[in-house]
Amino acid sequence: WSPWRPGRQGGPGGPSGPGSQVSPGGPDSQSGSSSPGQGGPGTLEVQGGPAGPGCPRGRETMGAAAASALHAEMALRSVASDAQRHQQLAVQKEFRVNGSALAVRWASEDTGLLRISINSFLDHLSLVMRSIHRIWPPFPLSLGWEKKAET
Amino acid sequence: MPAVLGFEGSANKIGVGVVCDGKVLANPRRTYVTPPGTGFLPGDTARHHRAVILDLLQEALTEAGLTSQDIDCIAYTKGPGMGAPLASVAVVARTVAQLWNKPLLGVNHCIGHIEMGRLITGATSPTVLYVSGGNTQVIAYSEHRYRIFGETIDIAVGNCLDRFARVLRISNDPSPGYNIEQMAKRGKKLIELPYTVKGMDVSFSGILSFIEDVAQRLLSTGECTPEDLCFSLQETVFAMLVEITERAMAHCGSQEALIVGGVGCNMRLQEMMETMCQERGARLFATDERFCIDNGAMIAQAGWEMFQAGHRTPLSDSGITQRYRTDEVEVTWRD
């Protein structure tokens, strides 16, 4: 069991739709049609944002669906605290939780920094996932590390 | 009797410690060691920490004989240090705090060293020489702050030693400073190096540049051995540290000196400091490698003090910071 499962746009196990490419958005990227979380539980959706007048060079939106809204909120609070400082720097990041889906939106003039920021986010999200998987559930209180190790 | 779990990972050591009422219940640690001639980079170091931190957490709780319900607070290193490793460890601390529904505490790494040094040695109000790969400060407590009386104006003394080790391609296992110390014991000739004390402060970047320039020439001409260079560098930089510590002790009228930080494990430094203290009629305190080198228990201990004093770090304010001055923290747990 894993609280998070990657997938493709369009629903669990569904085919990939237009705009679902895992790459930093650029001037020529096409917008996807669905917002994060609409693919259902267990889907990871990526959309490239359209470029237009006044838009930053690179924009990326990524969503990940957790097994519960609680996990999505936990992930948000775990990874967002350090990201908030970056709002003053070259990469702007916005986090949003919709039910059990965590959505992240990046905007940057520099696609290199955009890539670094996305990779860092994925590293930290993976760490949160592994932490939840190792430690959850903490209750009932009689279940500790010892019991967890036995199961 | 609160028990505090502490996470430390500001540099290449990652540790998870458990402290309860002045007792260290667990303190496992791992070190990210790079090949000779190289240093550790933030991204690689963070990757190492992410790979081992959950195992360390389990190890710490097992060693302490505790479960999640026995822990009262989660402490972590807020800074200073390297950004990527700090952030990776903080992510786990936040996640654990939420999963176990425990309060979170961001701890200043330097204060972690000081509080662990005070706990282990029993020093009451010492002049502290904090020396490591990332920091070099002379600190004394006054009116709810750990005041910095003197410090390096460029690189830390440990950084100077570590980067010199790369020049000679000395092994980084277990640490370059330790291996320099062992080689220095076999040194016989003192090579004159720049001596840069500037009032209460010190400078090491010029010494490093100088020794990096002359090392190959001196070795190739047979004028000295690598052991002589290690010996000479230690004698020079440690004498500078002793001078500024003594100056601070004279200024404060202090009769106690405490060495903390990874470079504080060096027995030659302890020997030189002991000589100075004896001449002044003062006492020297130092810890062993379990607590000198970065470790989780020191964060847990500082966190314990802060927790008892009512400090809490909201999740919204739990970001890490690479620059975090020792005197930024209000030390409310001391008179």
Short mmCIF file of C-alpha atoms in Angstrom, two decimals:
data_model
loop_
_atom_site.label_atom_id
_atom_site.label_comp_id
_atom_site.label_asym_id
_atom_site.label_seq_id
_atom_site.Cartn_x
_atom_site.Cartn_y
_atom_site.Cartn_z
CA TRP A 1 0.00 0.00 0.00
CA SER A 2 1.27 3.43 -0.80
CA PRO A 3 -0.48 6.65 0.07
CA TRP A 4 0.55 8.15 -3.28
CA ARG A 5 0.59 6.65 -6.75
CA PRO A 6 1.73 8.34 -9.96
CA GLY A 7 -0.52 8.09 -13.01
CA ARG A 8 -1.38 9.92 -16.21
CA GLN A 9 -3.96 12.56 -17.02
CA GLY A 10 -7.44 11.39 -17.78
CA GLY A 11 -8.16 9.14 -14.82
CA PRO A 12 -6.73 6.12 -13.13
CA GLY A 13 -5.00 4.00 -15.70
CA GLY A 14 -6.42 6.10 -18.54
CA PRO A 15 -4.52 7.18 -21.65
CA SER A 16 -2.60 10.39 -21.62
CA GLY A 17 -4.41 13.36 -23.06
CA PRO A 18 -3.22 16.45 -24.87
CA GLY A 19 -0.85 18.63 -22.96
CA SER A 20 0.27 15.99 -20.50
CA GLN A 21 4.02 16.13 -20.84
CA VAL A 22 6.48 16.00 -17.99
CA SER A 23 8.69 18.87 -18.98
CA PRO A 24 9.05 22.50 -18.01
CA GLY A 25 6.53 24.68 -19.78
CA GLY A 26 7.99 26.94 -22.44
CA PRO A 27 6.78 29.43 -24.99
CA ASP A 28 5.46 26.68 -27.25
CA SER A 29 3.80 24.45 -24.66
CA GLN A 30 0.12 23.71 -24.93
CA SER A 31 -2.29 23.90 -22.04
CA GLY A 32 -3.88 20.78 -20.67
CA SER A 33 -7.58 20.60 -20.19
CA SER A 34 -7.98 19.31 -16.66
CA SER A 35 -6.93 20.79 -13.36
CA PRO A 36 -4.97 18.81 -10.78
CA GLY A 37 -7.01 16.24 -8.94
CA GLN A 38 -9.66 15.72 -11.59
CA GLY A 39 -7.97 12.53 -12.69
CA GLY A 40 -9.07 10.87 -9.50
CA PRO A 41 -7.13 9.37 -6.65
CA GLY A 42 -3.65 8.11 -7.49
CA THR A 43 -3.03 10.28 -10.56
CA LEU A 44 -0.19 12.70 -11.19
CA GLU A 45 -1.15 15.31 -13.73
CA VAL A 46 1.15 17.74 -15.42
CA GLN A 47 0.12 20.67 -17.50
CA GLY A 48 2.21 23.12 -19.42
CA GLY A 49 0.92 26.65 -19.21
CA PRO A 50 0.47 28.71 -22.38
CA ALA A 51 2.84 31.57 -22.96
CA GLY A 52 1.42 34.97 -23.71
CA PRO A 53 2.13 38.63 -23.32
CA GLY A 54 3.41 39.36 -19.86
CA CYS A 55 3.71 35.66 -18.97
CA PRO A 56 6.98 34.42 -17.53
CA ARG A 57 9.02 32.26 -19.88
CA GLY A 58 8.34 29.06 -17.99
CA ARG A 59 5.28 27.97 -16.09
CA GLU A 60 4.43 24.55 -14.82
CA THR A 61 1.56 23.08 -12.87
CA MET A 62 1.78 19.74 -11.23
CA GLY A 63 -0.70 17.84 -9.13
CA ALA A 64 -0.48 14.76 -7.01
CA ALA A 65 -3.35 12.96 -5.32
CA ALA A 66 -2.97 11.42 -1.91
CA ALA A 67 -4.97 8.71 -0.24
CA SER A 68 -6.65 11.33 1.89
CA ALA A 69 -7.08 15.03 2.35
CA LEU A 70 -5.12 14.70 5.60
CA HIS A 71 -2.05 13.41 3.77
CA ALA A 72 -2.34 16.12 1.16
CA GLU A 73 -2.48 18.79 3.86
CA MET A 74 0.47 17.24 5.66
CA ALA A 75 2.50 17.21 2.48
CA LEU A 76 1.63 20.82 1.83
CA ARG A 77 2.74 21.93 5.28
CA SER A 78 5.91 19.82 5.12
CA VAL A 79 7.23 21.09 1.81
CA ALA A 80 5.76 24.58 1.55
CA SER A 81 7.53 26.14 4.54
CA ASP A 82 10.88 26.46 2.79
CA ALA A 83 9.33 27.31 -0.56
CA GLN A 84 7.65 30.44 0.75
CA ARG A 85 10.97 32.23 0.99
CA HIS A 86 11.58 31.64 -2.68
CA GLN A 87 8.64 33.80 -3.55
CA GLN A 88 10.99 36.70 -3.37
CA LEU A 89 13.47 35.08 -5.69
CA ALA A 90 13.47 33.94 -9.28
CA VAL A 91 10.95 31.10 -8.95
CA GLN A 92 7.41 31.73 -7.74
CA LYS A 93 5.57 28.78 -6.33
CA GLU A 94 1.93 28.39 -5.32
CA PHE A 95 0.54 25.45 -3.40
CA ARG A 96 -3.09 24.43 -3.25
CA VAL A 97 -4.98 21.51 -1.74
CA ASN A 98 -8.26 20.40 -3.33
CA GLY A 99 -9.70 17.54 -1.32
CA SER A 100 -7.08 14.83 -1.51
CA ALA A 101 -5.11 16.50 -4.30
CA LEU A 102 -2.06 18.71 -3.84
CA ALA A 103 -1.45 21.13 -6.71
CA VAL A 104 1.71 23.14 -7.23
CA ARG A 105 2.14 25.92 -9.73
CA TRP A 106 5.52 27.33 -10.69
CA ALA A 107 6.41 30.45 -12.62
CA SER A 108 9.88 31.59 -13.56
CA GLU A 109 11.76 33.56 -16.17
CA ASP A 110 14.52 30.97 -16.06
CA THR A 111 13.66 27.44 -17.18
CA GLY A 112 16.86 26.13 -15.63
CA LEU A 113 15.78 27.35 -12.20
CA LEU A 114 12.32 26.02 -12.92
CA ARG A 115 13.72 22.56 -13.50
CA ILE A 116 15.79 22.73 -10.29
CA SER A 117 12.77 23.82 -8.29
CA ILE A 118 10.59 21.04 -9.67
CA ASN A 119 13.25 18.41 -9.02
CA SER A 120 13.68 19.64 -5.45
CA PHE A 121 9.94 19.54 -4.90
CA LEU A 122 9.75 15.96 -6.19
CA ASP A 123 12.64 14.93 -3.90
CA HIS A 124 10.91 16.42 -0.89
CA LEU A 125 7.51 15.02 -1.84
CA SER A 126 9.05 11.59 -2.22
CA LEU A 127 10.57 11.97 1.24
CA VAL A 128 7.20 12.93 2.72
CA MET A 129 5.63 9.91 1.01
CA ARG A 130 8.24 7.55 2.40
CA SER A 131 7.91 9.10 5.86
CA ILE A 132 4.15 8.66 5.87
CA HIS A 133 4.51 5.11 4.60
CA ARG A 134 7.06 4.20 7.31
CA ILE A 135 5.42 5.98 10.21
CA TRP A 136 1.67 6.00 9.50
CA PRO A 137 -0.50 5.16 11.31
CA PRO A 138 0.83 6.44 14.65
CA PHE A 139 -2.44 5.49 16.38
CA PRO A 140 -3.85 3.42 18.05
CA LEU A 141 -1.22 4.36 20.60
CA SER A 142 -0.24 0.78 21.28
CA LEU A 143 1.19 0.53 17.80
CA GLY A 144 4.73 1.83 17.86
CA TRP A 145 7.84 1.08 15.87
CA GLU A 146 8.03 -2.37 17.40
CA LYS A 147 4.57 -3.41 16.26
CA LYS A 148 5.07 -1.75 12.87
CA ALA A 149 8.23 -3.75 12.34
CA GLU A 150 6.40 -6.99 13.05
CA THR A 151 3.68 -6.46 10.40
CA MET B 1 9.85 14.61 32.19
CA PRO B 2 9.64 15.59 28.57
CA ALA B 3 11.51 13.59 25.95
CA VAL B 4 12.67 15.45 22.87
CA LEU B 5 13.60 13.98 19.49
CA GLY B 6 16.24 16.00 17.64
CA PHE B 7 17.17 15.99 13.95
CA GLU B 8 20.53 17.36 12.80
CA GLY B 9 21.72 17.52 9.19
CA SER B 10 23.22 20.93 8.44
CA ALA B 11 26.43 19.57 6.89
CA ASN B 12 27.68 16.11 5.98
CA LYS B 13 26.68 14.44 9.23
CA ILE B 14 23.11 13.40 9.85
CA GLY B 15 22.03 12.46 13.33
CA VAL B 16 18.83 11.72 15.22
CA GLY B 17 18.98 11.97 19.00
CA VAL B 18 16.67 11.52 21.96
CA VAL B 19 17.15 13.44 25.21
CA CYS B 20 15.03 13.25 28.34
CA ASP B 21 15.72 15.34 31.43
CA GLY B 22 19.42 15.72 30.79
CA LYS B 23 19.97 12.11 29.72
CA VAL B 24 20.99 11.19 26.20
CA LEU B 25 18.91 8.12 25.42
CA ALA B 26 20.02 7.67 21.82
CA ASN B 27 22.34 9.40 19.39
CA PRO B 28 22.91 7.47 16.14
CA ARG B 29 24.66 9.29 13.31
CA ARG B 30 25.85 8.78 9.73
CA THR B 31 28.52 10.71 7.84
CA TYR B 32 28.57 11.39 4.13
CA VAL B 33 32.21 10.80 3.14
CA THR B 34 33.53 11.85 -0.25
CA PRO B 35 36.66 10.60 -2.05
CA PRO B 36 40.07 12.10 -1.18
CA GLY B 37 40.68 15.43 -2.85
CA THR B 38 36.99 16.34 -2.93
CA GLY B 39 34.52 18.07 -0.66
CA PHE B 40 30.80 17.48 -0.15
CA LEU B 41 28.28 19.30 -2.32
CA PRO B 42 24.84 20.34 -1.06
CA GLY B 43 22.76 18.27 -3.49
CA ASP B 44 24.71 15.07 -2.98
CA THR B 45 24.76 15.58 0.78
CA ALA B 46 21.01 16.11 0.86
CA ARG B 47 20.50 12.97 -1.19
CA HIS B 48 22.57 11.01 1.33
CA HIS B 49 20.56 12.39 4.22
CA ARG B 50 17.22 11.59 2.55
CA ALA B 51 18.37 8.03 2.02
CA VAL B 52 19.26 7.30 5.64
CA ILE B 53 17.15 9.57 7.83
CA LEU B 54 14.17 7.27 8.33
CA ASP B 55 16.42 4.36 9.27
CA LEU B 56 18.20 6.64 11.74
CA LEU B 57 14.86 7.69 13.21
CA GLN B 58 13.89 4.08 13.77
CA GLU B 59 17.32 3.33 15.21
CA ALA B 60 17.06 6.23 17.64
CA LEU B 61 13.66 5.21 18.96
CA THR B 62 14.71 1.59 19.29
CA GLU B 63 17.90 2.53 21.13
CA ALA B 64 15.98 4.83 23.45
CA GLY B 65 13.30 2.20 24.00
CA LEU B 66 10.58 4.71 23.19
CA THR B 67 7.58 4.92 20.90
CA SER B 68 6.00 7.93 19.26
CA GLN B 69 3.69 8.47 22.20
CA ASP B 70 6.69 8.90 24.52
CA ILE B 71 8.09 11.82 22.54
CA ASP B 72 6.92 15.25 23.63
CA CYS B 73 8.54 17.48 21.04
CA ILE B 74 10.29 17.31 17.67
CA ALA B 75 13.38 19.52 17.37
CA TYR B 76 15.32 20.09 14.17
CA THR B 77 18.17 22.28 12.95
CA LYS B 78 16.71 25.46 11.55
CA GLY B 79 20.17 26.77 10.63
CA PRO B 80 22.84 27.81 9.95
CA GLY B 81 24.23 25.37 7.42
CA MET B 82 23.88 24.11 3.87
CA GLY B 83 20.48 24.74 2.34
CA ALA B 84 19.62 21.47 0.66
CA PRO B 85 20.59 19.20 3.58
CA LEU B 86 18.85 21.48 6.07
CA ALA B 87 15.66 21.48 3.98
CA SER B 88 15.61 17.71 3.56
CA VAL B 89 15.91 17.10 7.28
CA ALA B 90 13.34 19.78 8.09
CA VAL B 91 10.82 18.14 5.76
CA VAL B 92 11.03 14.91 7.76
CA ALA B 93 10.83 16.76 11.08
CA ARG B 94 7.66 18.55 9.94
CA THR B 95 6.12 15.35 8.66
CA VAL B 96 6.88 13.47 11.87
CA ALA B 97 5.55 16.34 13.99
CA GLN B 98 2.28 16.27 12.06
CA LEU B 99 1.94 12.49 12.01
CA TRP B 100 2.56 12.21 15.75
CA ASN B 101 0.77 15.48 16.56
CA LYS B 102 3.73 16.87 18.49
CA PRO B 103 5.00 20.45 18.73
CA LEU B 104 7.89 21.45 16.50
CA LEU B 105 10.99 23.42 17.50
CA GLY B 106 13.56 24.98 15.18
CA VAL B 107 16.97 25.06 16.87
CA ASN B 108 20.06 27.12 16.14
CA HIS B 109 22.86 24.67 15.35
CA CYS B 110 25.49 26.69 17.25
CA ILE B 111 23.32 26.82 20.35
CA GLY B 112 22.86 23.08 20.05
CA HIS B 113 26.61 22.65 20.39
CA ILE B 114 26.77 25.02 23.36
CA GLU B 115 23.89 23.43 25.25
CA MET B 116 25.25 19.93 24.72
CA GLY B 117 28.68 21.08 25.86
CA ARG B 118 27.17 22.58 29.01
CA LEU B 119 25.14 19.45 29.70
CA ILE B 120 27.96 16.97 29.26
CA THR B 121 30.72 18.94 31.01
CA GLY B 122 28.73 20.74 33.69
CA ALA B 123 30.44 24.05 32.88
CA THR B 124 28.41 26.85 34.44
CA SER B 125 29.21 30.01 32.52
CA PRO B 126 32.18 29.39 30.27
CA THR B 127 33.76 31.32 27.45
CA VAL B 128 32.94 29.06 24.53
CA LEU B 129 35.26 28.36 21.63
CA TYR B 130 33.01 26.99 18.89
CA VAL B 131 35.13 25.55 16.09
CA SER B 132 33.90 23.41 13.24
CA GLY B 133 33.98 23.09 9.47
CA GLY B 134 31.34 25.76 9.10
CA ASN B 135 31.76 28.04 12.10
CA THR B 136 34.50 29.63 14.21
CA GLN B 137 33.26 31.81 17.04
CA VAL B 138 34.23 32.83 20.57
CA ILE B 139 31.00 33.13 22.53
CA ALA B 140 29.98 34.12 26.04
CA TYR B 141 26.55 34.30 27.62
CA SER B 142 25.21 37.65 28.74
CA GLU B 143 21.67 38.85 29.41
CA HIS B 144 19.73 36.17 27.57
CA ARG B 145 21.95 36.03 24.49
CA TYR B 146 24.97 34.04 23.48
CA ARG B 147 27.15 36.98 22.45
CA ILE B 148 29.81 36.60 19.80
CA PHE B 149 33.02 38.16 21.07
CA GLY B 150 35.22 37.10 18.20
CA GLU B 151 34.92 35.07 15.02
CA THR B 152 36.44 34.30 11.69
CA ILE B 153 36.08 37.07 9.16
CA ASP B 154 36.20 34.60 6.28
CA ILE B 155 36.31 30.80 6.42
CA ALA B 156 35.99 28.53 9.42
CA VAL B 157 39.07 26.86 10.86
CA GLY B 158 37.65 23.44 10.02
CA ASN B 159 37.07 24.56 6.45
CA CYS B 160 40.72 25.64 6.27
CA LEU B 161 41.86 22.24 7.51
CA ASP B 162 39.46 20.30 5.27
CA ARG B 163 40.45 22.20 2.13
CA PHE B 164 44.13 21.75 2.93
CA ALA B 165 43.47 18.02 3.24
CA ARG B 166 42.20 18.08 -0.35
CA VAL B 167 45.50 19.56 -1.52
CA LEU B 168 47.39 16.60 -0.07
CA ARG B 169 44.57 14.22 -1.05
CA ILE B 170 44.25 13.10 2.54
CA SER B 171 41.38 10.70 3.11
CA ASN B 172 38.04 12.13 4.28
CA ASP B 173 37.34 8.97 6.25
CA PRO B 174 36.41 9.35 9.07
CA SER B 175 37.10 13.06 8.61
CA PRO B 176 39.92 15.09 7.01
CA GLY B 177 40.55 16.93 10.28
CA TYR B 178 41.10 13.69 12.16
CA ASN B 179 43.57 12.46 9.54
CA ILE B 180 45.43 15.77 9.59
CA GLU B 181 45.69 15.44 13.36
CA GLN B 182 47.22 11.95 13.09
CA MET B 183 49.72 13.11 10.47
CA ALA B 184 50.60 16.19 12.52
CA LYS B 185 51.66 13.97 15.40
CA ARG B 186 54.47 12.73 13.15
CA GLY B 187 55.52 16.23 12.02
CA LYS B 188 58.90 17.47 13.12
CA LYS B 189 59.52 20.74 11.32
CA LEU B 190 57.59 23.96 11.81
CA ILE B 191 57.03 25.80 8.56
CA GLU B 192 56.33 29.48 9.12
CA LEU B 193 52.85 30.39 7.95
CA PRO B 194 50.95 33.68 8.05
CA TYR B 195 49.49 34.38 11.49
CA THR B 196 46.32 36.46 11.16
CA VAL B 197 44.64 37.57 14.34
CA LYS B 198 42.70 40.81 13.98
CA GLY B 199 41.77 41.98 17.45
CA MET B 200 39.11 39.59 18.64
CA ASP B 201 38.71 38.07 15.18
CA VAL B 202 40.72 35.67 13.04
CA SER B 203 41.22 35.09 9.34
CA PHE B 204 42.06 31.75 7.72
CA SER B 205 41.61 32.30 4.00
CA GLY B 206 45.06 33.85 3.58
CA ILE B 207 46.74 31.00 5.45
CA LEU B 208 44.94 28.52 3.22
CA SER B 209 45.94 30.35 0.06
CA PHE B 210 49.54 30.50 1.22
CA ILE B 211 49.84 26.86 2.17
CA GLU B 212 48.06 25.75 -1.00
CA ASP B 213 50.65 27.73 -2.99
CA VAL B 214 53.78 26.55 -1.22
CA ALA B 215 52.82 22.96 -0.40
CA GLN B 216 53.72 21.36 -3.72
CA ARG B 217 57.00 23.29 -4.01
CA LEU B 218 58.11 22.43 -0.46
CA LEU B 219 57.20 18.79 -0.89
CA SER B 220 58.81 18.41 -4.30
CA THR B 221 62.09 19.97 -3.10
CA GLY B 222 62.09 17.78 -0.03
CA GLU B 223 62.17 20.80 2.23
CA CYS B 224 59.44 19.27 4.36
CA THR B 225 57.08 16.31 4.56
CA PRO B 226 53.26 16.28 4.41
CA GLU B 227 53.35 15.57 8.15
CA ASP B 228 55.37 18.75 8.70
CA LEU B 229 52.79 20.77 6.79
CA CYS B 230 49.94 19.29 8.82
CA PHE B 231 51.83 20.01 12.03
CA SER B 232 52.64 23.57 11.00
CA LEU B 233 49.08 24.37 9.95
CA GLN B 234 47.64 23.04 13.19
CA GLU B 235 50.14 24.88 15.36
CA THR B 236 49.47 28.14 13.56
CA VAL B 237 45.68 28.12 13.45
CA PHE B 238 45.27 26.66 16.93
CA ALA B 239 47.59 29.30 18.41
CA MET B 240 45.37 31.95 16.84
CA LEU B 241 42.28 30.38 18.39
CA VAL B 242 43.92 30.18 21.80
CA GLU B 243 44.86 33.87 21.56
CA ILE B 244 41.36 35.11 20.78
CA THR B 245 39.82 32.85 23.42
CA GLU B 246 42.21 34.15 26.03
CA ARG B 247 41.45 37.70 25.00
CA ALA B 248 37.71 37.06 25.45
CA MET B 249 38.28 35.39 28.81
CA ALA B 250 40.29 38.38 29.97
CA HIS B 251 37.56 40.72 28.78
CA CYS B 252 34.83 38.76 30.58
CA GLY B 253 36.84 37.83 33.65
CA SER B 254 35.94 34.22 32.91
CA GLN B 255 37.43 31.27 34.76
CA GLU B 256 35.98 28.59 32.47
CA ALA B 257 36.56 27.75 28.83
CA LEU B 258 34.49 25.26 26.83
CA ILE B 259 35.44 23.90 23.41
CA VAL B 260 32.59 22.69 21.17
CA GLY B 261 32.29 21.79 17.51
CA GLY B 262 33.96 19.13 15.39
CA VAL B 263 37.42 20.71 15.52
CA GLY B 264 37.09 20.62 19.31
CA CYS B 265 37.81 16.88 19.15
CA ASN B 266 41.40 17.70 18.23
CA MET B 267 43.63 16.73 21.15
CA ARG B 268 46.36 19.19 20.20
CA LEU B 269 43.88 22.06 20.33
CA GLN B 270 42.67 20.84 23.71
CA GLU B 271 46.26 20.59 24.90
CA MET B 272 47.09 24.15 23.84
CA MET B 273 43.89 25.49 25.38
CA GLU B 274 44.63 23.60 28.61
CA THR B 275 48.06 25.24 28.82
CA MET B 276 46.51 28.67 28.40
CA CYS B 277 43.81 27.96 30.99
CA GLN B 278 46.32 26.68 33.52
CA GLU B 279 48.40 29.81 33.12
CA ARG B 280 45.29 31.84 33.88
CA GLY B 281 44.07 29.63 36.71
CA ALA B 282 41.00 28.72 34.66
CA ARG B 283 39.32 25.37 33.91
CA LEU B 284 38.99 23.87 30.46
CA PHE B 285 35.97 21.78 29.46
CA ALA B 286 35.67 19.66 26.34
CA THR B 287 33.59 16.72 25.11
CA ASP B 288 34.46 13.63 23.12
CA GLU B 289 33.66 12.89 19.48
CA ARG B 290 30.13 11.68 20.32
CA PHE B 291 29.08 15.22 21.17
CA CYS B 292 31.75 17.43 19.60
CA ILE B 293 30.90 16.36 16.10
CA ASP B 294 27.45 17.36 14.80
CA ASN B 295 24.84 15.04 16.30
CA GLY B 296 21.11 14.79 16.83
CA ALA B 297 21.25 14.73 20.62
CA MET B 298 22.64 18.27 20.78
CA ILE B 299 19.62 19.51 18.84
CA ALA B 300 17.37 17.49 21.13
CA GLN B 301 19.07 18.97 24.21
CA ALA B 302 18.76 22.55 23.00
CA GLY B 303 15.21 21.73 21.98
CA TRP B 304 14.52 20.36 25.47
CA GLU B 305 15.67 23.61 27.05
CA MET B 306 13.60 25.64 24.62
CA PHE B 307 10.54 23.40 25.07
CA GLN B 308 10.71 23.77 28.84
CA ALA B 309 10.97 27.53 28.42
CA GLY B 310 7.82 27.56 26.30
CA HIS B 311 9.29 28.00 22.82
CA ARG B 312 7.35 26.56 19.89
CA THR B 313 7.85 26.85 16.14
CA PRO B 314 4.62 27.01 14.11
CA LEU B 315 4.72 25.03 10.89
CA SER B 316 4.21 28.24 8.94
CA ASP B 317 7.41 29.60 10.52
CA SER B 318 9.48 26.42 10.29
CA GLY B 319 11.55 27.29 7.22
CA ILE B 320 15.27 26.70 7.32
CA THR B 321 17.84 29.45 7.00
CA GLN B 322 21.44 29.14 5.89
CA ARG B 323 22.47 32.21 7.87
CA TYR B 324 21.39 32.14 11.49
CA ARG B 325 23.52 34.06 13.92
CA THR B 326 24.16 32.63 17.37
CA ASP B 327 23.10 35.88 19.00
CA GLU B 328 19.75 35.99 17.17
CA VAL B 329 18.20 33.59 19.66
CA GLU B 330 16.76 34.89 22.90
CA VAL B 331 18.03 32.45 25.53
CA THR B 332 15.04 32.53 27.82
CA TRP B 333 15.94 29.29 29.59
CA ARG B 334 18.90 30.88 31.39
CA ASP B 335 19.01 33.68 33.94
#
